[in-house]
């Protein structure tokens, strides 16, 4: 999609957030599969409430407007009363950019 | 429509869109309102609540250059500028959507630049904002101009290419095209842009060499089949054109070609509108004229043919 807006400010903000970055990289590894919250938390080595905050926002600690679902990078899928999370096409593109810019961000940001 | 015509149509449309956004900015920031009272330039600068007066002055100069405003007896006047935007089928079917999204981001940056040129939402610096430039160089429009350059310059399997002002995407794209028996040397003065280019090229182990260098300091050592200069003159002072051209031509082997791609100012009316937005990059000077570049090449006395291809492409071929 040539008209897909990739906002450098979003990329930079995710680069600075280790947890959000790890979640995206894991969801990218299993793409196009979806997985549930506790599985993501186990893989990225974090507390489920922190992972939930990064995914959908949580009170004051994690701003909902910078959450991965709000930004359109991850989608929440409900099935039989369970919620699953999957990388979107847009999220996939963002992960590609994050990988390509990793060295640049480390050196110049 | 051929690829060069598509390229020209897209540049033409970038200029058209830029004019509309200039009018939008003038309306939004009250510039036209003040000018309509017959104010002097000084009065316009003083009365508007725009902290970045330098950019405001550039905006006024752009309005004058396009012909929206004229200065008479020391006063600025709206001169009844009329602009017609046609939507012909043969033009629109050639338009590529990718550059629109990027230019929209740049239009938005002007509001922040009117506050201060170093505002964090202004993402036009080659080093600080190399990610934005990389995204810009990844659009369908950029893919098209690389394709046009490759075809015009005969860049293919086994070619040797020198790319002056290579950016972060061309090294990978041209590197793939020339393959392992060719050579691609990319030169750019932005270390950040080269860092992104390197990450991409190393991932594929392509036969690409990247060098950080200011073009004005270029010294021809090796000879190449094709030398590329795309969107690079706009960052050079006109007084440096001759020296850079001489050295660029000096990098060619007999029979080799120099490909120059630019939105040449003598071929695109009202290009000052687009220049206003590009000038958010502090290194931007102005788009060159095709006639001045062609005549400088002719003056240099190289035994070469100069071919004008469409409105944005020059091909200079040394005699074998």
PDB file of N, CA, C and O in Angstrom, chain A residues 2-9 11-12 93 96-97 99-105 107-109, chain B residues 97-98 101 120-121 123 127-131 134-135 138 140 191-192 195-196 198-200 202:
ATOM      1  N   UNK A   2       0.891   1.931  -1.115  1.00  0.00           N
ATOM      2  CA  UNK A   2       1.778   3.081  -1.246  1.00  0.00           C
ATOM      3  C   UNK A   2       1.297   4.290  -0.462  1.00  0.00           C
ATOM      4  O   UNK A   2       2.050   5.204  -0.192  1.00  0.00           O
ATOM      5  N   UNK A   3      -0.008   4.327  -0.157  1.00  0.00           N
ATOM      6  CA  UNK A   3      -0.539   5.502   0.523  1.00  0.00           C
ATOM      7  C   UNK A   3      -0.551   5.308   2.044  1.00  0.00           C
ATOM      8  O   UNK A   3      -1.051   6.147   2.768  1.00  0.00           O
ATOM      9  N   UNK A   4      -0.023   4.187   2.531  1.00  0.00           N
ATOM     10  CA  UNK A   4      -0.012   3.926   3.968  1.00  0.00           C
ATOM     11  C   UNK A   4       0.921   4.934   4.649  1.00  0.00           C
ATOM     12  O   UNK A   4       2.072   5.064   4.267  1.00  0.00           O
ATOM     13  N   UNK A   5       0.391   5.652   5.626  1.00  0.00           N
ATOM     14  CA  UNK A   5       1.196   6.658   6.306  1.00  0.00           C
ATOM     15  C   UNK A   5       2.038   5.993   7.387  1.00  0.00           C
ATOM     16  O   UNK A   5       1.499   5.361   8.287  1.00  0.00           O
ATOM     17  N   UNK A   6       3.331   6.108   7.254  1.00  0.00           N
ATOM     18  CA  UNK A   6       4.214   5.647   8.328  1.00  0.00           C
ATOM     19  C   UNK A   6       4.745   6.909   8.985  1.00  0.00           C
ATOM     20  O   UNK A   6       5.471   7.676   8.371  1.00  0.00           O
ATOM     21  N   UNK A   7       4.334   7.123  10.224  1.00  0.00           N
ATOM     22  CA  UNK A   7       4.725   8.345  10.916  1.00  0.00           C
ATOM     23  C   UNK A   7       6.051   8.109  11.652  1.00  0.00           C
ATOM     24  O   UNK A   7       6.106   7.294  12.572  1.00  0.00           O
ATOM     25  N   UNK A   8       7.104   8.849  11.286  1.00  0.00           N
ATOM     26  CA  UNK A   8       8.382   8.661  11.976  1.00  0.00           C
ATOM     27  C   UNK A   8       8.278   8.866  13.481  1.00  0.00           C
ATOM     28  O   UNK A   8       9.004   8.231  14.250  1.00  0.00           O
ATOM     29  N   UNK A   9       7.349   9.761  13.902  1.00  0.00           N
ATOM     30  CA  UNK A   9       7.208  10.006  15.353  1.00  0.00           C
ATOM     31  C   UNK A   9       6.711   8.741  16.057  1.00  0.00           C
ATOM     32  O   UNK A   9       7.121   8.451  17.175  1.00  0.00           O
ATOM     33  N   UNK A  11       7.255   5.626  14.930  1.00  0.00           N
ATOM     34  CA  UNK A  11       8.392   4.692  14.906  1.00  0.00           C
ATOM     35  C   UNK A  11       9.379   5.012  16.027  1.00  0.00           C
ATOM     36  O   UNK A  11       9.846   4.127  16.731  1.00  0.00           O
ATOM     37  N   UNK A  12       9.668   6.296  16.180  1.00  0.00           N
ATOM     38  CA  UNK A  12      10.640   6.702  17.207  1.00  0.00           C
ATOM     39  C   UNK A  12      10.120   6.379  18.602  1.00  0.00           C
ATOM     40  O   UNK A  12      10.865   5.927  19.460  1.00  0.00           O
ATOM     41  N   UNK A  93       4.338  -3.607   8.423  1.00  0.00           N
ATOM     42  CA  UNK A  93       5.159  -2.615   7.720  1.00  0.00           C
ATOM     43  C   UNK A  93       6.014  -1.838   8.726  1.00  0.00           C
ATOM     44  O   UNK A  93       7.199  -1.588   8.498  1.00  0.00           O
ATOM     45  N   UNK A  96       8.931  -3.812   9.893  1.00  0.00           N
ATOM     46  CA  UNK A  96      10.008  -3.819   8.874  1.00  0.00           C
ATOM     47  C   UNK A  96      10.853  -2.561   8.988  1.00  0.00           C
ATOM     48  O   UNK A  96      12.078  -2.603   8.964  1.00  0.00           O
ATOM     49  N   UNK A  97      10.177  -1.420   9.105  1.00  0.00           N
ATOM     50  CA  UNK A  97      10.912  -0.151   9.232  1.00  0.00           C
ATOM     51  C   UNK A  97      11.751  -0.131  10.512  1.00  0.00           C
ATOM     52  O   UNK A  97      12.885   0.321  10.513  1.00  0.00           O
ATOM     53  N   UNK A  99      13.085  -2.538  12.083  1.00  0.00           N
ATOM     54  CA  UNK A  99      14.278  -3.376  11.899  1.00  0.00           C
ATOM     55  C   UNK A  99      15.321  -2.633  11.068  1.00  0.00           C
ATOM     56  O   UNK A  99      16.505  -2.634  11.382  1.00  0.00           O
ATOM     57  N   UNK A 100      14.846  -1.985   9.991  1.00  0.00           N
ATOM     58  CA  UNK A 100      15.783  -1.282   9.094  1.00  0.00           C
ATOM     59  C   UNK A 100      16.404  -0.050   9.759  1.00  0.00           C
ATOM     60  O   UNK A 100      17.514   0.336   9.427  1.00  0.00           O
ATOM     61  N   UNK A 101      15.660   0.566  10.684  1.00  0.00           N
ATOM     62  CA  UNK A 101      16.151   1.805  11.304  1.00  0.00           C
ATOM     63  C   UNK A 101      16.853   1.559  12.635  1.00  0.00           C
ATOM     64  O   UNK A 101      17.266   2.516  13.278  1.00  0.00           O
ATOM     65  N   UNK A 102      16.942   0.295  13.045  1.00  0.00           N
ATOM     66  CA  UNK A 102      17.464   0.002  14.385  1.00  0.00           C
ATOM     67  C   UNK A 102      18.815   0.680  14.615  1.00  0.00           C
ATOM     68  O   UNK A 102      19.033   1.393  15.598  1.00  0.00           O
ATOM     69  N   UNK A 103      19.765   0.453  13.705  1.00  0.00           N
ATOM     70  CA  UNK A 103      21.117   1.008  13.880  1.00  0.00           C
ATOM     71  C   UNK A 103      21.111   2.527  13.817  1.00  0.00           C
ATOM     72  O   UNK A 103      21.803   3.205  14.568  1.00  0.00           O
ATOM     73  N   UNK A 104      20.297   3.046  12.912  1.00  0.00           N
ATOM     74  CA  UNK A 104      20.204   4.516  12.770  1.00  0.00           C
ATOM     75  C   UNK A 104      19.677   5.134  14.064  1.00  0.00           C
ATOM     76  O   UNK A 104      20.235   6.115  14.577  1.00  0.00           O
ATOM     77  N   UNK A 105      18.605   4.555  14.622  1.00  0.00           N
ATOM     78  CA  UNK A 105      18.046   5.103  15.860  1.00  0.00           C
ATOM     79  C   UNK A 105      19.045   5.003  17.012  1.00  0.00           C
ATOM     80  O   UNK A 105      19.164   5.914  17.825  1.00  0.00           O
ATOM     81  N   UNK A 107      22.203   5.079  16.863  1.00  0.00           N
ATOM     82  CA  UNK A 107      23.340   5.975  16.660  1.00  0.00           C
ATOM     83  C   UNK A 107      22.956   7.454  16.639  1.00  0.00           C
ATOM     84  O   UNK A 107      23.714   8.302  17.092  1.00  0.00           O
ATOM     85  N   UNK A 108      21.788   7.767  16.105  1.00  0.00           N
ATOM     86  CA  UNK A 108      21.460   9.177  15.865  1.00  0.00           C
ATOM     87  C   UNK A 108      20.339   9.734  16.731  1.00  0.00           C
ATOM     88  O   UNK A 108      20.086  10.927  16.696  1.00  0.00           O
ATOM     89  N   UNK A 109      19.635   8.882  17.491  1.00  0.00           N
ATOM     90  CA  UNK A 109      18.513   9.404  18.293  1.00  0.00           C
ATOM     91  C   UNK A 109      18.929   9.550  19.743  1.00  0.00           C
ATOM     92  O   UNK A 109      19.615   8.728  20.286  1.00  0.00           O
TER      93      UNK A 109
ATOM     94  N   UNK B  97      -0.131   7.745  -6.020  1.00  0.00           N
ATOM     95  CA  UNK B  97      -0.628   8.305  -4.755  1.00  0.00           C
ATOM     96  C   UNK B  97       0.439   8.494  -3.662  1.00  0.00           C
ATOM     97  O   UNK B  97       0.246   9.277  -2.757  1.00  0.00           O
ATOM     98  N   UNK B  98       1.554   7.787  -3.767  1.00  0.00           N
ATOM     99  CA  UNK B  98       2.517   7.765  -2.662  1.00  0.00           C
ATOM    100  C   UNK B  98       3.059   9.127  -2.265  1.00  0.00           C
ATOM    101  O   UNK B  98       3.184   9.426  -1.077  1.00  0.00           O
ATOM    102  N   UNK B 101       0.824  11.530   0.159  1.00  0.00           N
ATOM    103  CA  UNK B 101       0.876  11.331   1.612  1.00  0.00           C
ATOM    104  C   UNK B 101       2.118  11.999   2.206  1.00  0.00           C
ATOM    105  O   UNK B 101       2.054  12.617   3.273  1.00  0.00           O
ATOM    106  N   UNK B 120      10.100  20.143  16.912  1.00  0.00           N
ATOM    107  CA  UNK B 120      10.251  18.683  16.746  1.00  0.00           C
ATOM    108  C   UNK B 120       9.324  18.065  15.709  1.00  0.00           C
ATOM    109  O   UNK B 120       9.569  16.948  15.261  1.00  0.00           O
ATOM    110  N   UNK B 121       8.274  18.768  15.326  1.00  0.00           N
ATOM    111  CA  UNK B 121       7.384  18.215  14.291  1.00  0.00           C
ATOM    112  C   UNK B 121       7.845  18.546  12.875  1.00  0.00           C
ATOM    113  O   UNK B 121       7.209  18.142  11.905  1.00  0.00           O
ATOM    114  N   UNK B 123      10.278  17.617  10.236  1.00  0.00           N
ATOM    115  CA  UNK B 123      11.120  16.408  10.057  1.00  0.00           C
ATOM    116  C   UNK B 123      11.864  16.449   8.727  1.00  0.00           C
ATOM    117  O   UNK B 123      11.800  15.511   7.944  1.00  0.00           O
ATOM    118  N   UNK B 127      19.918  14.343   8.607  1.00  0.00           N
ATOM    119  CA  UNK B 127      20.454  13.453   9.648  1.00  0.00           C
ATOM    120  C   UNK B 127      19.434  13.177  10.746  1.00  0.00           C
ATOM    121  O   UNK B 127      19.112  12.037  11.042  1.00  0.00           O
ATOM    122  N   UNK B 128      18.914  14.262  11.318  1.00  0.00           N
ATOM    123  CA  UNK B 128      17.981  14.116  12.444  1.00  0.00           C
ATOM    124  C   UNK B 128      16.713  13.380  12.005  1.00  0.00           C
ATOM    125  O   UNK B 128      16.100  12.667  12.796  1.00  0.00           O
ATOM    126  N   UNK B 129      16.323  13.565  10.764  1.00  0.00           N
ATOM    127  CA  UNK B 129      15.058  12.991  10.277  1.00  0.00           C
ATOM    128  C   UNK B 129      15.281  12.068   9.081  1.00  0.00           C
ATOM    129  O   UNK B 129      14.481  12.046   8.138  1.00  0.00           O
ATOM    130  N   UNK B 130      16.352  11.303   9.138  1.00  0.00           N
ATOM    131  CA  UNK B 130      16.665  10.397   8.017  1.00  0.00           C
ATOM    132  C   UNK B 130      15.548   9.380   7.812  1.00  0.00           C
ATOM    133  O   UNK B 130      15.333   8.911   6.693  1.00  0.00           O
ATOM    134  N   UNK B 131      14.815   9.051   8.893  1.00  0.00           N
ATOM    135  CA  UNK B 131      13.711   8.088   8.750  1.00  0.00           C
ATOM    136  C   UNK B 131      12.611   8.663   7.855  1.00  0.00           C
ATOM    137  O   UNK B 131      12.082   7.961   6.994  1.00  0.00           O
ATOM    138  N   UNK B 134      13.824   8.566   4.352  1.00  0.00           N
ATOM    139  CA  UNK B 134      13.809   7.192   3.835  1.00  0.00           C
ATOM    140  C   UNK B 134      12.391   6.801   3.407  1.00  0.00           C
ATOM    141  O   UNK B 134      12.199   6.184   2.364  1.00  0.00           O
ATOM    142  N   UNK B 135      11.411   7.175   4.223  1.00  0.00           N
ATOM    143  CA  UNK B 135      10.011   6.882   3.876  1.00  0.00           C
ATOM    144  C   UNK B 135       9.661   7.581   2.565  1.00  0.00           C
ATOM    145  O   UNK B 135       9.022   7.009   1.689  1.00  0.00           O
ATOM    146  N   UNK B 138      10.924   5.817  -0.382  1.00  0.00           N
ATOM    147  CA  UNK B 138      10.316   4.492  -0.561  1.00  0.00           C
ATOM    148  C   UNK B 138       8.961   4.556  -1.254  1.00  0.00           C
ATOM    149  O   UNK B 138       8.268   3.535  -1.337  1.00  0.00           O
ATOM    150  N   UNK B 140       6.012   5.113  -4.291  1.00  0.00           N
ATOM    151  CA  UNK B 140       5.876   4.652  -5.671  1.00  0.00           C
ATOM    152  C   UNK B 140       6.501   5.639  -6.652  1.00  0.00           C
ATOM    153  O   UNK B 140       7.045   5.258  -7.681  1.00  0.00           O
ATOM    154  N   UNK B 191      25.451  11.135   7.052  1.00  0.00           N
ATOM    155  CA  UNK B 191      25.827   9.846   7.658  1.00  0.00           C
ATOM    156  C   UNK B 191      24.616   9.036   8.118  1.00  0.00           C
ATOM    157  O   UNK B 191      24.636   7.806   8.091  1.00  0.00           O
ATOM    158  N   UNK B 192      23.551   9.724   8.515  1.00  0.00           N
ATOM    159  CA  UNK B 192      22.360   9.010   8.994  1.00  0.00           C
ATOM    160  C   UNK B 192      21.666   8.274   7.851  1.00  0.00           C
ATOM    161  O   UNK B 192      21.262   7.112   7.990  1.00  0.00           O
ATOM    162  N   UNK B 195      23.596   5.311   6.986  1.00  0.00           N
ATOM    163  CA  UNK B 195      23.463   4.235   7.985  1.00  0.00           C
ATOM    164  C   UNK B 195      22.258   3.343   7.640  1.00  0.00           C
ATOM    165  O   UNK B 195      22.326   2.114   7.713  1.00  0.00           O
ATOM    166  N   UNK B 196      21.156   3.983   7.237  1.00  0.00           N
ATOM    167  CA  UNK B 196      19.966   3.213   6.841  1.00  0.00           C
ATOM    168  C   UNK B 196      20.262   2.422   5.566  1.00  0.00           C
ATOM    169  O   UNK B 196      19.912   1.242   5.450  1.00  0.00           O
ATOM    170  N   UNK B 198      23.127   1.348   4.534  1.00  0.00           N
ATOM    171  CA  UNK B 198      24.047   0.240   4.872  1.00  0.00           C
ATOM    172  C   UNK B 198      23.293  -0.935   5.477  1.00  0.00           C
ATOM    173  O   UNK B 198      23.542  -2.087   5.125  1.00  0.00           O
ATOM    174  N   UNK B 199      22.383  -0.642   6.397  1.00  0.00           N
ATOM    175  CA  UNK B 199      21.629  -1.709   7.067  1.00  0.00           C
ATOM    176  C   UNK B 199      20.892  -2.546   6.022  1.00  0.00           C
ATOM    177  O   UNK B 199      20.847  -3.773   6.089  1.00  0.00           O
ATOM    178  N   UNK B 200      20.331  -1.871   5.033  1.00  0.00           N
ATOM    179  CA  UNK B 200      19.569  -2.554   3.989  1.00  0.00           C
ATOM    180  C   UNK B 200      20.468  -3.383   3.077  1.00  0.00           C
ATOM    181  O   UNK B 200      20.168  -4.522   2.744  1.00  0.00           O
ATOM    182  N   UNK B 202      23.602  -4.458   3.626  1.00  0.00           N
ATOM    183  CA  UNK B 202      24.325  -5.544   4.301  1.00  0.00           C
ATOM    184  C   UNK B 202      23.429  -6.757   4.515  1.00  0.00           C
ATOM    185  O   UNK B 202      23.896  -7.885   4.465  1.00  0.00           O
TER     186      UNK B 202
END
